Amino acid sequence: MDAMPKWADVILIPVISIVLAAILSAFVILAIGENPWEALKLMVSGALGSTYGWGYTIYYATNFIFTGLAVAIASQAKLFNIGGEGQALLGGLGVAVICLFIPWPHWTLALIGAAVGAALFGAAWAALPAFLQAKRGSHIVITTIMFNFIAAALLNFLLIGALKAPGMEPATSKFPEATHLPSFQDMFNFGDTTFFRGAPANVTFFVALAACVLVWALVWRTRLGFEIRSFGESESAAKYAGISPTKIIMVTMLISGALAGMMAINNVQGEAERLVLNAAEGAGFIGIAVALMGRNHPFGVLLAALLFGFLYQGGAELALWTSIPRELIIVIQALVILFTGALDHMVRMPLERLFLAMRRA
Amino acid sequence: MDFATLLQMLDATLRLATPLLLACLAGLYSERAGIFDIGLEGKMLAAAFLSAAVASVSGNVWLGLCAGIGASMILAAIHGLASITFRGNQLISGVAINFLAAGLTVVVAQSWFRQGGRTPQLAGDARFNPIDLPFAEQLREVPIIGTIYYELISGHTILVYVALLMVPITWWVLYRTRFGLRLRAVGENPAAVDTAGVSVIGLRFAAVAICGVLCGIAGAYLATALQAGFTKDMSAGRGYIALAALIFAKWRPWYALYSCLLFGFLQAMALRSDVVENVIGFALNNQLLDVLPFILVVVLTGFVGKAAGPKAGGEAYVKER
């Protein structure tokens, strides 16, 4: 029998972890001479106080859903994919190539094409680390970190070289009109009232929601998903049951890389409409915190991604109006990873004792 | 390439290999005791910031060094708490520490110095300055040996010599002392160590603490010796390269020195792309030179022999009941 009811495991522990992270962040804000309460109010009004704020929150959340799902599905097989950042950068390259060099008639087709391109490039970037883990036993954590650095250099190389548009900036030229995705502003425009004006949230959000459903179905409703989970639970038992470790590592990492890469249809095709330097902006790393908070479940990832979307947009508002730099969000992200991932037992043990005591009483 | 240029390259190699070597030996203690540590990067970064901050305020680099070691030790304590006491996932704890350092250093630097997340430039006693070894000046004119002594061996900061000295010390501690034997044992078979009546938790905390000290020196070296002040993300992946160098060295001190020198040489090549062009006859792309160490890591860990780390690495120890 479990020491705790399932709801406590799924809801209570993440909530306590985020509260602990919030308290420590408040101390950091206090220590640098700002008022945490004012900061929180500013974050809430900036991120949730208007449809404009919501538009940004949802836009960031869309990024984090993809990278969060990428980390989550790899974690199901007990693989730690830290390479989401590099895979998302490569996904951006895929989107750019597809959008720039193929004359698309309509955005719907361009979206499908770009999604496939992003997924393929992202998966390709995960393929070698996966292969080395499966066949050579080199640790996937090390190789994926290295591939993040290599991806950044590759994109630098291409954006000041082959793909650079005329002008000073290291970026590609603007994608053609037909590939532009409808933003929320275009979709929720009712004559005299326009919602989400000027915000970058776009149709990709619905692709991200679909990806959540698909990942859920894949992991919990298919044979492959069962194999992935069995492999994650016990490699030796999975091997004994005839599941090939090489196949599971490869397939899981390819799916993971594809998901991280698909983030690019949101930020590259949907928002920037061209490929710029460092397009992923750390979203690949936030995926780690999102997956940990979301307990590697697509629905949890969705909620955690919305929370981090809020933090990201709120953090941008803070940087704009106060002297709190944007890097505060990295501190919060680190604390969330620390409490939900590494210090899980610290939160869990007293709770388990509490529930056991309650049951006896 | 003439002799003088070669010496310059090797000199740069030594300077750039120093932080890698210190971090690599730090990781060696930790991993030999069974605690994975991808937080080397973050500990170096935190130490780099605090050492530069304290050195710039106090004007005394030794105070800076102590502060840097302190910052690194705090993060090491968090890692120990998470991975030893609370038996958490060591990789995730390391990742969290890296982000914590990346974020906090900039937030605090901005709050203290208001220079866009950096510290003021350090000069004079706020930096580690090159020291001349005895007779360097007199021996300078002696052909070859004297030149090597003057150009390559003499004229580094004290921390370079500390790092080099740490290699035999680490070897001696690991293979010739009781503590070292127990440390290695706790990474291979903690249950056996426990049965012998030695505290697994104590040994592992000791290893993590040593790791913290060495990472602190490495970070302080970055900000107060190699460069003159802290800049955002200045560790630039060195912690990860050190980790890879450790794997390539198969967790042994002398091999750690060699692999760190190799990576230092690659970084020196990136600094002197003109020399590389002269030697190989054509220009290599700068981005390629910059990522050469990272590519080499993938190649080395992937294609050159299988490396098996300490058997109990990454596993928290749970006493049998």
CSV table of N, CA, C and O in Angstrom, one decimal, chain B residues 13 17-18 61 73 77 92 98 113 139 141 158 160 165 171 268 293 297 309 316:
chain,number,residue,atom,x,y,z
B,13,THR,N,47.9,27.0,-23.6
B,13,THR,CA,47.3,25.7,-23.2
B,13,THR,C,47.3,25.5,-21.7
B,13,THR,O,46.3,25.1,-21.1
B,17,ALA,N,44.1,25.2,-19.5
B,17,ALA,CA,43.8,23.8,-19.0
B,17,ALA,C,43.6,23.9,-17.5
B,17,ALA,O,43.0,23.0,-16.9
B,18,THR,N,44.1,24.9,-16.8
B,18,THR,CA,44.1,25.0,-15.4
B,18,THR,C,42.7,24.9,-14.8
B,18,THR,O,42.4,24.1,-13.9
B,61,VAL,N,42.9,39.8,-3.4
B,61,VAL,CA,42.5,38.7,-4.2
B,61,VAL,C,42.3,37.4,-3.3
B,61,VAL,O,41.5,36.5,-3.6
B,73,MET,N,31.3,26.0,-2.0
B,73,MET,CA,30.9,25.1,-1.0
B,73,MET,C,29.5,25.1,-0.6
B,73,MET,O,28.9,24.0,-0.3
B,77,ALA,N,27.2,21.9,-0.8
B,77,ALA,CA,26.4,21.5,0.3
B,77,ALA,C,24.9,21.1,-0.1
B,77,ALA,O,24.3,20.2,0.3
B,92,ILE,N,19.7,15.6,-11.7
B,92,ILE,CA,18.7,16.7,-11.7
B,92,ILE,C,19.2,17.7,-10.7
B,92,ILE,O,19.2,18.9,-11.0
B,98,ASN,N,23.4,24.3,-11.6
B,98,ASN,CA,23.9,25.1,-12.7
B,98,ASN,C,23.0,26.2,-13.0
B,98,ASN,O,23.5,27.4,-13.3
B,113,PHE,N,26.5,45.8,-8.5
B,113,PHE,CA,27.4,46.7,-9.3
B,113,PHE,C,26.7,47.5,-10.4
B,113,PHE,O,27.3,48.4,-10.9
B,139,LEU,N,68.2,32.5,-16.5
B,139,LEU,CA,68.3,31.4,-17.4
B,139,LEU,C,67.7,31.7,-18.8
B,139,LEU,O,67.8,30.9,-19.7
B,141,GLU,N,68.5,33.3,-21.2
B,141,GLU,CA,69.4,33.3,-22.4
B,141,GLU,C,69.9,31.9,-22.8
B,141,GLU,O,70.4,31.7,-23.9
B,158,ILE,N,49.8,31.8,-9.3
B,158,ILE,CA,50.1,30.8,-8.3
B,158,ILE,C,49.1,29.6,-8.5
B,158,ILE,O,49.4,28.5,-8.3
B,160,VAL,N,47.9,28.3,-11.1
B,160,VAL,CA,48.3,27.3,-12.1
B,160,VAL,C,49.1,26.2,-11.5
B,160,VAL,O,48.9,25.0,-11.7
B,165,LEU,N,50.0,20.9,-9.0
B,165,LEU,CA,50.4,20.2,-7.8
B,165,LEU,C,49.3,19.3,-7.3
B,165,LEU,O,49.5,18.2,-6.6
B,171,TRP,N,46.6,11.9,-6.6
B,171,TRP,CA,47.0,10.5,-6.7
B,171,TRP,C,47.4,9.9,-5.4
B,171,TRP,O,47.0,8.8,-5.0
B,268,ALA,N,43.2,26.8,-26.8
B,268,ALA,CA,44.3,27.7,-27.2
B,268,ALA,C,44.2,27.9,-28.7
B,268,ALA,O,44.5,28.9,-29.2
B,293,PRO,N,36.4,21.5,-28.9
B,293,PRO,CA,36.4,20.7,-27.7
B,293,PRO,C,35.1,19.9,-27.5
B,293,PRO,O,35.1,18.8,-27.1
B,297,VAL,N,34.6,15.9,-27.3
B,297,VAL,CA,34.0,15.2,-26.2
B,297,VAL,C,33.1,14.1,-26.7
B,297,VAL,O,33.2,12.9,-26.3
B,309,GLY,N,32.4,3.9,-15.2
B,309,GLY,CA,32.7,4.7,-14.0
B,309,GLY,C,32.6,3.8,-12.8
B,309,GLY,O,32.4,2.6,-12.8
B,316,ALA,N,22.0,6.5,-4.6
B,316,ALA,CA,22.0,6.9,-3.2
B,316,ALA,C,22.2,5.6,-2.4
B,316,ALA,O,21.7,4.5,-2.8
